Tab-separated table of C-alpha atoms and ligand atoms in Angstrom:
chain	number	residue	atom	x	y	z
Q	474	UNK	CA	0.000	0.000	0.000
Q	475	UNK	CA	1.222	3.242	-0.746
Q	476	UNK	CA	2.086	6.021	2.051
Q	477	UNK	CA	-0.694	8.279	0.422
Q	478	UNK	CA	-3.529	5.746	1.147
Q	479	UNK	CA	-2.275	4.990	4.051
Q	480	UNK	CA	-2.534	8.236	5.481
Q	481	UNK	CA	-6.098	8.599	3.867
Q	482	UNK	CA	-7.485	5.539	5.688
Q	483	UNK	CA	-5.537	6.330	9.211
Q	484	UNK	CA	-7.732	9.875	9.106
Q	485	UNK	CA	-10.707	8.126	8.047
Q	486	UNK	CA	-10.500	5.884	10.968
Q	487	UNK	CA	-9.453	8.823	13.213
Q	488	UNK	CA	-12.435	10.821	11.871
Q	489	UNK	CA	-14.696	8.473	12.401
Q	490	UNK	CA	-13.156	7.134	15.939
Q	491	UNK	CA	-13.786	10.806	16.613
Q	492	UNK	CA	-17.047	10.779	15.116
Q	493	UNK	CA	-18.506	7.646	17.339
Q	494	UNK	CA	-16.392	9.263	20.192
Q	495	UNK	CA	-18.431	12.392	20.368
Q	496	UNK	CA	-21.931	10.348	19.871
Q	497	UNK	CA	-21.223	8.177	22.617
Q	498	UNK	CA	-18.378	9.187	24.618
Q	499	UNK	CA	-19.070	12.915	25.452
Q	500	UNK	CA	-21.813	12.975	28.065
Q	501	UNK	CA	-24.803	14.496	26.842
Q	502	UNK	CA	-25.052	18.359	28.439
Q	503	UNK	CA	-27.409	18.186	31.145
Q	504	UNK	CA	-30.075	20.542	30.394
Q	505	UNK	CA	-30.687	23.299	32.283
Q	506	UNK	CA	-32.271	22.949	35.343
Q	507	UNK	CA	-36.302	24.263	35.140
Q	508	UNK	CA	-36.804	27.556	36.988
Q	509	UNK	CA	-36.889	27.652	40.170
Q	510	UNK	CA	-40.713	28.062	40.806
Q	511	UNK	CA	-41.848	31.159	42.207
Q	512	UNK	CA	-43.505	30.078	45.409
Q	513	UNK	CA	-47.327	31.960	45.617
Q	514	UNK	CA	-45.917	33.096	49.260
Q	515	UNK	CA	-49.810	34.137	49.800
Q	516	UNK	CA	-48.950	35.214	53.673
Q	517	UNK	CA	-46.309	37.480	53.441
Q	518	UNK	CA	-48.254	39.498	50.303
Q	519	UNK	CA	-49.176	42.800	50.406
Q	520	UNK	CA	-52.654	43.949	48.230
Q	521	UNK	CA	-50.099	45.716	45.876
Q	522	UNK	CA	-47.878	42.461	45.005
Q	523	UNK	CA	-51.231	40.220	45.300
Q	524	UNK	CA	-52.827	42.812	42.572
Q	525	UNK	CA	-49.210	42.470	40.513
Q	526	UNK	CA	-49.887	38.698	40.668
Q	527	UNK	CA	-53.461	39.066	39.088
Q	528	UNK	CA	-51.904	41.528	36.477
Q	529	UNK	CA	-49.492	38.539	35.707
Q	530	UNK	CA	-52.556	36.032	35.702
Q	531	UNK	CA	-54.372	38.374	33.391
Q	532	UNK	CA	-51.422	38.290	30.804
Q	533	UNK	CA	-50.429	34.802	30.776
Q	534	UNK	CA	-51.598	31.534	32.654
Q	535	UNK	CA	-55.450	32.779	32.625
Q	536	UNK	CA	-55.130	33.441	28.355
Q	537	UNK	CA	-57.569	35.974	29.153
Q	538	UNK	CA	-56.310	38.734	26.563
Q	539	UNK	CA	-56.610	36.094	23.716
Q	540	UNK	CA	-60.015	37.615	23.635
Q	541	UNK	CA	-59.873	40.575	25.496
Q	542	UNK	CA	-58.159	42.966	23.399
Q	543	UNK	CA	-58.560	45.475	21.253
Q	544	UNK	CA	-59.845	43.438	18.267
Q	545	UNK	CA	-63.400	43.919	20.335
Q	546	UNK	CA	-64.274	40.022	19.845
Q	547	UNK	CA	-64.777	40.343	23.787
Q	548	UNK	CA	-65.457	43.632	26.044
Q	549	UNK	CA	-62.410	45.443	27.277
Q	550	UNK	CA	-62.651	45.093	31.010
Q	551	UNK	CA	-60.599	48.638	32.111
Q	552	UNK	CA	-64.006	50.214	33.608
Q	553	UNK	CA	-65.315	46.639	34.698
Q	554	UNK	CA	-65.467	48.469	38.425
Q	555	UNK	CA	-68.875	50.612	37.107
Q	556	UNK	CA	-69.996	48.121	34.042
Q	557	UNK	CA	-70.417	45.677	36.798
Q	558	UNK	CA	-73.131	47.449	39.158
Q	559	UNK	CA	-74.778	48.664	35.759
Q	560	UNK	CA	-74.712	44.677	34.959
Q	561	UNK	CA	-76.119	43.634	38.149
Q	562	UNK	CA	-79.179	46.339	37.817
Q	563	UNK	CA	-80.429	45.029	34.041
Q	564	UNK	CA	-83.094	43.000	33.374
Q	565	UNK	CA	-81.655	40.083	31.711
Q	566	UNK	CA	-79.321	39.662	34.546
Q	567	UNK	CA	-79.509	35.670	35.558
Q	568	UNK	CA	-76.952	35.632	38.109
Q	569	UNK	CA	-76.630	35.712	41.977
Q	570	UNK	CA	-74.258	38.467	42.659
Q	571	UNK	CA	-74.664	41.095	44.591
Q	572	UNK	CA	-71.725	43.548	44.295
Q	573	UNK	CA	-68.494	43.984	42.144
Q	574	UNK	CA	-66.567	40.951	43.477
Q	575	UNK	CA	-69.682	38.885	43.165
Q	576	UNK	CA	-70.357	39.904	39.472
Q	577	UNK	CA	-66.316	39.451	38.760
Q	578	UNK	CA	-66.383	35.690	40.149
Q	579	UNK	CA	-69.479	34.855	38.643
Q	580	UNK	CA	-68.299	36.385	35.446
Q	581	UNK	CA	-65.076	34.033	35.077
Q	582	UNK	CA	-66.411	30.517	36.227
Q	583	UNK	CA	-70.479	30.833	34.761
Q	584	UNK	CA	-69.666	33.126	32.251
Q	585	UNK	CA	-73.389	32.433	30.870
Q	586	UNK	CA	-75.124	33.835	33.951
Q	587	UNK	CA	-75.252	37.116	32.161
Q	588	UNK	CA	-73.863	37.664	28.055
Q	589	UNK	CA	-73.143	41.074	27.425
Q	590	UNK	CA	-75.093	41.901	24.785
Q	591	UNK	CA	-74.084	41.388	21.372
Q	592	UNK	CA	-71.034	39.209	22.549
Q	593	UNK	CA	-73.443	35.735	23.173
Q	594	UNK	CA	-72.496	32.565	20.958
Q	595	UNK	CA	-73.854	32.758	17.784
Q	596	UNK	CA	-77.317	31.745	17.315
Q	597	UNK	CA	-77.903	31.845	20.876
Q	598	UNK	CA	-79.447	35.903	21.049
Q	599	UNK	CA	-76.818	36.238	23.555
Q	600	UNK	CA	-78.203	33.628	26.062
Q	601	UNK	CA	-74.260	31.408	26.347
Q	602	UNK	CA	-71.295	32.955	26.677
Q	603	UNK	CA	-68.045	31.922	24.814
Q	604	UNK	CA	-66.213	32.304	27.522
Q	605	UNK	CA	-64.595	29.539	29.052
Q	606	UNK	CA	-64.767	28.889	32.589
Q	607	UNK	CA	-61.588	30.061	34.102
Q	608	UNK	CA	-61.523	27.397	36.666
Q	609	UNK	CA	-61.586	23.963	34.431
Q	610	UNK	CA	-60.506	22.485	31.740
Q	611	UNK	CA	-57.388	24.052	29.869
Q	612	UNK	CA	-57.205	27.493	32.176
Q	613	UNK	CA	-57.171	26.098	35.166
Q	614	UNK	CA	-57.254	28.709	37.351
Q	615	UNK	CA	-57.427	28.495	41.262
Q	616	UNK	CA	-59.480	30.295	43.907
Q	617	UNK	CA	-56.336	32.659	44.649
Q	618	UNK	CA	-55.549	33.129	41.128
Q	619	UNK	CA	-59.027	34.239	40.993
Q	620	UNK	CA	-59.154	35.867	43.600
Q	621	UNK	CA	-55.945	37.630	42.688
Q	622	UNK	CA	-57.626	38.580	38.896
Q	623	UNK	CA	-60.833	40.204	40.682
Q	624	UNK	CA	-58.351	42.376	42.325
Q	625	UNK	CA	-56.244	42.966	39.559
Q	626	UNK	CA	-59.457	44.334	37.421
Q	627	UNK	CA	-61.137	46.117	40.483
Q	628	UNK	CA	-57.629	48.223	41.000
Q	629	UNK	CA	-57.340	48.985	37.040
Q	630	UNK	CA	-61.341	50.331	36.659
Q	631	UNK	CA	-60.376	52.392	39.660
Q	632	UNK	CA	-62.650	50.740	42.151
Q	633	UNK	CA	-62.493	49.533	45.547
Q	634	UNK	CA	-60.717	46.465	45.719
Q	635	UNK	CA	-62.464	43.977	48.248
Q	636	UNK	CA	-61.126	41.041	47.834
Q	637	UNK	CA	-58.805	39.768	50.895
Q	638	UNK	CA	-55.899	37.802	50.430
Q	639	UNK	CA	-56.400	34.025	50.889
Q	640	UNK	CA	-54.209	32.594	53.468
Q	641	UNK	CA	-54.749	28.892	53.364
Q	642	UNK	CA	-54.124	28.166	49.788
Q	643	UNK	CA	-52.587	24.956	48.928
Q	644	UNK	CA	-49.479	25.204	46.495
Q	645	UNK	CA	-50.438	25.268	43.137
Q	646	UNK	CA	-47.135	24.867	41.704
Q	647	UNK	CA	-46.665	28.315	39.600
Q	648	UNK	CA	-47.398	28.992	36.674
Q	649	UNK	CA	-45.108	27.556	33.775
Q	650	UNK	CA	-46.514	29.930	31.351
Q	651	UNK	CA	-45.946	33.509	32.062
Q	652	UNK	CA	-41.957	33.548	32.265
Q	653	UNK	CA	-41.326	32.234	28.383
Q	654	UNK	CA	-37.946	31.140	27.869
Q	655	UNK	CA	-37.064	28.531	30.540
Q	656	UNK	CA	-40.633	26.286	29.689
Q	657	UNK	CA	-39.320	22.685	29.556
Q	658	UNK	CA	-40.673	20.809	26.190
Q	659	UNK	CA	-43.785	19.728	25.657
Q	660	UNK	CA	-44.271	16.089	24.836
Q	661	UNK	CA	-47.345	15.932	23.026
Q	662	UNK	CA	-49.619	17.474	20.641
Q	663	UNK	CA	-52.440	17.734	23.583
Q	664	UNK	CA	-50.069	18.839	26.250
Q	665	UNK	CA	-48.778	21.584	23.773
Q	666	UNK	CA	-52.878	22.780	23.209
Q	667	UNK	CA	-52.988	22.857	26.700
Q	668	UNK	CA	-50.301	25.098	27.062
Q	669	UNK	CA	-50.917	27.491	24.542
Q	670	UNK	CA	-55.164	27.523	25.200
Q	671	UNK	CA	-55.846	26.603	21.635
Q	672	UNK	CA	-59.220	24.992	23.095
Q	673	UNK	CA	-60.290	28.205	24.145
Q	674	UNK	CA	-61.026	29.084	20.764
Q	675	UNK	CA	-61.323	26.124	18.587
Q	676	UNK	CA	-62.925	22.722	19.469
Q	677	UNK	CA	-60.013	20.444	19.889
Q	678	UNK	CA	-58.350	17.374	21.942
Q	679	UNK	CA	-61.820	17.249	23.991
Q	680	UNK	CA	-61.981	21.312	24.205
Q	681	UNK	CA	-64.790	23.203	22.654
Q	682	UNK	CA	-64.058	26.345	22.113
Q	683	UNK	CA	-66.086	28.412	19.168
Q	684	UNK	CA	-64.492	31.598	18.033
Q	685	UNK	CA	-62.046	29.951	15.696
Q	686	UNK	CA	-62.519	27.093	13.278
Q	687	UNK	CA	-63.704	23.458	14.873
Q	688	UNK	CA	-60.552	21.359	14.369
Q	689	UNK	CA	-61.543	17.860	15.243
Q	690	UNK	CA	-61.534	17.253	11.451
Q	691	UNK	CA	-59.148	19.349	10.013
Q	692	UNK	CA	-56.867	16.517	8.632
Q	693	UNK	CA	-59.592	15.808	6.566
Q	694	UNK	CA	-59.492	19.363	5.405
Q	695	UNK	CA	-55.917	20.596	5.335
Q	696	UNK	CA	-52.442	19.203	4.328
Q	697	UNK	CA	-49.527	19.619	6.614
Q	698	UNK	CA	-48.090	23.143	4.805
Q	699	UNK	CA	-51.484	24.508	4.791
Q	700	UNK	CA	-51.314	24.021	8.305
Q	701	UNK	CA	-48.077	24.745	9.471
Q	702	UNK	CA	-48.821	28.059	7.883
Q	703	UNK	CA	-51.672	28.333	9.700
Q	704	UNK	CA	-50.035	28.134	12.626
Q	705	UNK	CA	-46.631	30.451	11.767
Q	706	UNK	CA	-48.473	33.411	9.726
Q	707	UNK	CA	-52.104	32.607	10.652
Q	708	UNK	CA	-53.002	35.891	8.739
Q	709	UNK	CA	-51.793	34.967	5.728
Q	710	UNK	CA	-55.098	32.918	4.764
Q	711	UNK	CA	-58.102	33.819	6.671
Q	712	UNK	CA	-60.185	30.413	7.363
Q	713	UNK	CA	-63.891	31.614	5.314
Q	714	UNK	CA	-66.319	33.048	8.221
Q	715	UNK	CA	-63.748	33.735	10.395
Q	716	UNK	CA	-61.842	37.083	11.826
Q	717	UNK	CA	-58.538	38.213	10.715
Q	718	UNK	CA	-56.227	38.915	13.834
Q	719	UNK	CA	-57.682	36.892	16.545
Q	720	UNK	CA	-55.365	33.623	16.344
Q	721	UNK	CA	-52.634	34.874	17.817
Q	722	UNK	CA	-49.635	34.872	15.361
Q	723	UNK	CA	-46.893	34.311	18.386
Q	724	UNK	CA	-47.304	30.698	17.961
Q	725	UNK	CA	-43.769	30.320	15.326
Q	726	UNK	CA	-41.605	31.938	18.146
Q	727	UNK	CA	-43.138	30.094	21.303
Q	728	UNK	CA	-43.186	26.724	19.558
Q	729	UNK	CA	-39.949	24.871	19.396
Q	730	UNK	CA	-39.602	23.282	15.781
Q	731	UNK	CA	-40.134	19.739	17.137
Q	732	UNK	CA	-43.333	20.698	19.207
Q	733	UNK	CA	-44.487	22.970	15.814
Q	734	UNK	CA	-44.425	19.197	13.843
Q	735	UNK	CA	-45.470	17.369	16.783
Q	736	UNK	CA	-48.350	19.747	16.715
Q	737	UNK	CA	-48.609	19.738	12.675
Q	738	UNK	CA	-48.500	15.768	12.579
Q	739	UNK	CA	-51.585	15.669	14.798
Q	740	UNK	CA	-53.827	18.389	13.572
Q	741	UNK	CA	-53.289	16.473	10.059
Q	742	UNK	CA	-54.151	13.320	11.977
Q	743	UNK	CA	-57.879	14.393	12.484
Q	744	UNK	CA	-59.322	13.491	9.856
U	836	LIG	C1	-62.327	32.594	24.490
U	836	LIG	C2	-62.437	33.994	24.751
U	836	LIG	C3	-62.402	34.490	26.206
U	836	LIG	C4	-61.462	34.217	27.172
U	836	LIG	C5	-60.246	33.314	27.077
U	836	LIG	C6	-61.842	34.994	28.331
U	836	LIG	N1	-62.980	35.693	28.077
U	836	LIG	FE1	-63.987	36.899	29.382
U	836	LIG	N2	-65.453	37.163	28.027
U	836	LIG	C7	-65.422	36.718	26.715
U	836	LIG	C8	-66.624	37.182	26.025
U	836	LIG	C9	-66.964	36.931	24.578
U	836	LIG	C10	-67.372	37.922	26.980
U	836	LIG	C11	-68.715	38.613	26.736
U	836	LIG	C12	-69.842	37.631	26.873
U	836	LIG	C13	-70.199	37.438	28.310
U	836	LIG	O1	-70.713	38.389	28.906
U	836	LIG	O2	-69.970	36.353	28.854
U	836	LIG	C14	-66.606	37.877	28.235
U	836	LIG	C15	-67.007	38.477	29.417
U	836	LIG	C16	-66.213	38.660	30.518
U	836	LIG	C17	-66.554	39.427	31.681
U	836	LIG	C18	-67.853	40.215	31.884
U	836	LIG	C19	-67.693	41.540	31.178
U	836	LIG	C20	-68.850	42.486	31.334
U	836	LIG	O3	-68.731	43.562	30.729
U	836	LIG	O4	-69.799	42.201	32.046
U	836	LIG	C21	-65.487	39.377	32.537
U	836	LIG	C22	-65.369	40.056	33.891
U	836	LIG	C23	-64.485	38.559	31.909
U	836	LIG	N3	-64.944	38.118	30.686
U	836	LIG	C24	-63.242	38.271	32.456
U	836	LIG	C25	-62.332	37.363	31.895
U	836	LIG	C26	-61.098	36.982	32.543
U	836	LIG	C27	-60.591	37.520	33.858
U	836	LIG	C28	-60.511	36.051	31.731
U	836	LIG	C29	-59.216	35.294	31.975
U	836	LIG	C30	-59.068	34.663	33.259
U	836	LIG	C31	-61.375	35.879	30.569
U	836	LIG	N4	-62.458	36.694	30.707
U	836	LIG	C32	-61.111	35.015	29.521
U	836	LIG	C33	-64.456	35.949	26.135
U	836	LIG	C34	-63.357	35.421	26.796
U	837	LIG	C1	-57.916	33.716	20.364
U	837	LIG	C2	-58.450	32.644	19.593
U	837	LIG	C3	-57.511	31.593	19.016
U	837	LIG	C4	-56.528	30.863	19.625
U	837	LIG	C5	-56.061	30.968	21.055
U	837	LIG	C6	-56.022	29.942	18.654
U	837	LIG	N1	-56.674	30.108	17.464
U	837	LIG	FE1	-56.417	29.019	15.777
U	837	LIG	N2	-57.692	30.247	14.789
U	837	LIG	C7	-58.472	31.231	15.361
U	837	LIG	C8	-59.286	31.869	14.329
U	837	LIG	C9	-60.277	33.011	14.543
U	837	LIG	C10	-58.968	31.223	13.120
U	837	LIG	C11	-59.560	31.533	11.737
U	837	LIG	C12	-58.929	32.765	11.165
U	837	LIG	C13	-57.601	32.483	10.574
U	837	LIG	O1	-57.532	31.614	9.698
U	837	LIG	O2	-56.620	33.122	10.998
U	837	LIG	C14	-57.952	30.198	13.435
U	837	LIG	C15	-57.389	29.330	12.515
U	837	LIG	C16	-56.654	28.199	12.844
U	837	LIG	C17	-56.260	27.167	11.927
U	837	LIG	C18	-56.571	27.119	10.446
U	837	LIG	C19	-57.877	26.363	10.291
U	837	LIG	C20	-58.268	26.190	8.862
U	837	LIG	O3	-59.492	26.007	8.617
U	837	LIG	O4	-57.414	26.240	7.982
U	837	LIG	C21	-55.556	26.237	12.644
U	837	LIG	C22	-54.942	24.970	12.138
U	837	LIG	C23	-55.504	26.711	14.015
U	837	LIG	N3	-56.181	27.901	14.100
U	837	LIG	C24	-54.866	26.041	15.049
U	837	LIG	C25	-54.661	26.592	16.305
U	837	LIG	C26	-53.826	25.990	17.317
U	837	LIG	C27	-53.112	24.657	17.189
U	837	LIG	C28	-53.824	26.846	18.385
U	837	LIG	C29	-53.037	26.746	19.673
U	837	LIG	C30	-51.597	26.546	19.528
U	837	LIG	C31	-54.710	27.957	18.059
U	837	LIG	N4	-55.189	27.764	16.786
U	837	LIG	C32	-55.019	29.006	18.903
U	837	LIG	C33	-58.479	31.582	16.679
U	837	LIG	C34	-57.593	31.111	17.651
């Protein structure tokens, strides 16, 4: 054999020794470790920090400026402090409340106890709401992160706030959402609608929400690019009946690529 190929196969083997090496020999990085959770330290709160915590709620975990925004699909809630007692005084009011705080937690877990007009599920002359309720299914929120919301909205519409501070709240374990950046994967298509409250607007993985399109068939309907443009640039085609602007179009920089196909594999999968 001649020097030349000699050499040649030496730094193949090398190469490739190097190669497996680095597969198998490095140790894998350890990922980073998950946020430390912030600890809902209800005790030691004062009202400002427990109406900081509802601002936080408001924003993130409780999804509850997917629809209340300025795209008017829901009513802004910044004077919610005087709407409510003019609320409580019509005559299509259904509910049992008897103040602000009443009308506020009544509001976010039987959101049908009173549809402000013109805002009702369609076909319904404003008898159901399309709210969710807060407390089940993919919001999830607890009595203290209610609690926490009612004060957040009475402080912004300038009213009282009356809500007291729980004290004997059992740990709820954070909220993953709000932070961005350190959220650990998510492992499956449901886990990732979860996350992101897609159900909150379309009917999906057992949720039923009805201001976007109902996707328990849309495999049947769309291709894979058609939907992961959906989900990237939702704008770009407007589903027919539907609003431009209210799927958020955040999705293409909260979604990691795998989750995006993870996501894209089992929309296309409903068929
Ligand atoms: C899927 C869309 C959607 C989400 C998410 C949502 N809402 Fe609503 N909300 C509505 C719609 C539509 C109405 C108006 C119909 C009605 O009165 O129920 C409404 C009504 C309300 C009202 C009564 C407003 C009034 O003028 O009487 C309050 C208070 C409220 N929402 C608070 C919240 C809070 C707090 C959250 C988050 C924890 C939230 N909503 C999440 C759609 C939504
Ligand atoms: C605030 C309401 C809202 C949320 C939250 C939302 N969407 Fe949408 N979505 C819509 C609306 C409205 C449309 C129709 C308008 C359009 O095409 O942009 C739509 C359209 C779509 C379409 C296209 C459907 C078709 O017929 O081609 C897909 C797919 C979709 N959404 C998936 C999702 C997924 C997955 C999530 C969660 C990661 C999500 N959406 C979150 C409101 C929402």
């Amino acid at each position: 054999m001649n020097n030349f190929l000699k050499v040649a196969i030496f730094s193949l083997l090398m190469v490739g020794a190097f190669a497996g090496y680095s597969n198998f020999g490095i140790p894998q990085i350890e990922p980073a470790p998950p946020p430390v959770e912030e600890k809902l330290d209800l005790g030691a709160m004062t009202m400002d920090q427990f109406v900081a915590l509802g601002d936080k709620i408001f924003h993130g975990k409780g999804t509850c400026t997917l629809c209340h925004n300025e795209m008017g699909r829901a009513p802004m809630l910044d004077k919610i402090g005087t709407v409510a007692h003019e609320r409580l005084g019509d005559p299509r009011y259904q509910g049992e409340a008897t103040n602000v705080e009443e009308y506020l937690h009544e509001s976010f877990v039987k959101p049908s106890a009173f549809v402000v007009a013109g805002f009702g599920k369609s076909g319904t002359n404003d008898t159901e709401s399309p709210m969710p309720d807060v407390s089940g299914g993919g919001i999830g929120m607890s009595d203290a992160e209610i609690a926490a919301v009612i004060a957040y909205l009475q402080d912004i519409s300038g009213s009282d706030i009356t809500v007291s501070i729980p004290t004997d709240v059992p740990e709820e374990g954070g909220d993953e959402e709000s932070e961005g950046g350190g959220r650990a994967p998510l492992e499956s298509a449901e886990a990732i609608i979860a996350e992101f409250g897609c159900g909150a607007c379309h009917k999906v993985a057992g949720e039923t929400g009805e201001m976007g399109p109902d996707l328990t068939h849309i495999g049947a309907l769309r291709g894979k690019d058609h939907l992961r443009r959906a989900l990237l640039d939702p704008n770009a085609e407007i589903s027919e009946g539907f609003m431009e602007g209210m799927m958020p179009d955040t999705y293409g920089t909260q979604l990691s690529g795998k989750e995006l196909e993870m996501l894209v594999d089992y929309l296309a999968g409903l068929k």
